[in-house]
Amino acid sequence: MEKLIAKDLLSIGAVFFRPEEPFIWASGIK
């Protein structure tokens, strides 16, 4: 459970750090 939360936080952070490529990160999460 903790790993999933950490992964989500990293994914969300990635979106904020790379706002020019939100769809690539989003597709990578799913």
Short mmCIF file of N, CA and C in Angstrom, two decimals:
data_model
loop_
_atom_site.label_atom_id
_atom_site.label_comp_id
_atom_site.label_asym_id
_atom_site.label_seq_id
_atom_site.Cartn_x
_atom_site.Cartn_y
_atom_site.Cartn_z
N MET A 1 0.84 -1.20 0.00
CA MET A 1 0.00 0.00 0.00
C MET A 1 0.88 1.25 0.00
N GLU A 2 1.89 1.25 0.83
CA GLU A 2 2.78 2.42 0.89
C GLU A 2 3.49 2.63 -0.44
N LYS A 3 3.85 1.52 -1.08
CA LYS A 3 4.55 1.63 -2.37
C LYS A 3 3.64 2.27 -3.42
N LEU A 4 2.36 1.89 -3.39
CA LEU A 4 1.41 2.46 -4.35
C LEU A 4 1.27 3.96 -4.13
N ILE A 5 1.18 4.37 -2.87
CA ILE A 5 1.04 5.79 -2.56
C ILE A 5 2.28 6.55 -3.01
N ALA A 6 3.44 5.98 -2.72
CA ALA A 6 4.70 6.63 -3.11
C ALA A 6 4.77 6.75 -4.63
N LYS A 7 4.33 5.69 -5.32
CA LYS A 7 4.36 5.71 -6.79
C LYS A 7 3.43 6.79 -7.31
N ASP A 8 2.26 6.92 -6.70
CA ASP A 8 1.30 7.95 -7.12
C ASP A 8 1.89 9.34 -6.89
N LEU A 9 2.54 9.54 -5.75
CA LEU A 9 3.13 10.84 -5.45
C LEU A 9 4.21 11.17 -6.46
N LEU A 10 5.02 10.17 -6.82
CA LEU A 10 6.08 10.38 -7.80
C LEU A 10 5.46 10.73 -9.15
N SER A 11 4.38 10.03 -9.49
CA SER A 11 3.71 10.28 -10.77
C SER A 11 3.13 11.69 -10.80
N ILE A 12 2.49 12.08 -9.70
CA ILE A 12 1.91 13.42 -9.61
C ILE A 12 3.02 14.47 -9.68
N GLY A 13 4.11 14.22 -8.97
CA GLY A 13 5.23 15.16 -8.99
C GLY A 13 5.82 15.27 -10.38
N ALA A 14 5.86 14.14 -11.09
CA ALA A 14 6.41 14.14 -12.44
C ALA A 14 5.57 15.04 -13.34
N VAL A 15 4.25 15.01 -13.14
CA VAL A 15 3.36 15.83 -13.95
C VAL A 15 3.63 17.31 -13.68
N PHE A 16 3.89 17.65 -12.42
CA PHE A 16 4.16 19.04 -12.07
C PHE A 16 5.51 19.49 -12.60
N PHE A 17 6.48 18.58 -12.56
CA PHE A 17 7.82 18.93 -13.04
C PHE A 17 7.89 18.94 -14.56
N ARG A 18 7.01 18.16 -15.19
CA ARG A 18 7.02 18.09 -16.65
C ARG A 18 5.63 18.44 -17.19
N PRO A 19 5.16 19.66 -16.98
CA PRO A 19 3.81 20.05 -17.40
C PRO A 19 3.64 20.04 -18.92
N GLU A 20 4.76 20.08 -19.65
CA GLU A 20 4.66 20.09 -21.11
C GLU A 20 4.36 18.70 -21.66
N GLU A 21 4.51 17.67 -20.80
CA GLU A 21 4.24 16.30 -21.27
C GLU A 21 3.35 15.55 -20.27
N PRO A 22 2.18 16.11 -19.96
CA PRO A 22 1.31 15.49 -18.95
C PRO A 22 0.68 14.20 -19.45
N PHE A 23 0.39 14.14 -20.76
CA PHE A 23 -0.30 12.97 -21.30
C PHE A 23 0.63 11.77 -21.34
N ILE A 24 1.92 12.00 -21.58
CA ILE A 24 2.89 10.90 -21.61
C ILE A 24 2.99 10.28 -20.22
N TRP A 25 3.07 11.14 -19.20
CA TRP A 25 3.17 10.62 -17.82
C TRP A 25 1.87 9.93 -17.43
N ALA A 26 0.76 10.52 -17.81
CA ALA A 26 -0.55 9.96 -17.46
C ALA A 26 -0.73 8.58 -18.09
N SER A 27 -0.31 8.46 -19.36
CA SER A 27 -0.44 7.17 -20.05
C SER A 27 0.50 6.15 -19.43
N GLY A 28 1.62 6.62 -18.89
CA GLY A 28 2.57 5.71 -18.26
C GLY A 28 2.03 5.17 -16.95
N ILE A 29 1.21 5.99 -16.26
CA ILE A 29 0.63 5.55 -14.98
C ILE A 29 -0.36 4.43 -15.24
N LYS A 30 -1.19 4.59 -16.27
CA LYS A 30 -2.20 3.58 -16.60
C LYS A 30 -1.55 2.53 -17.47
#
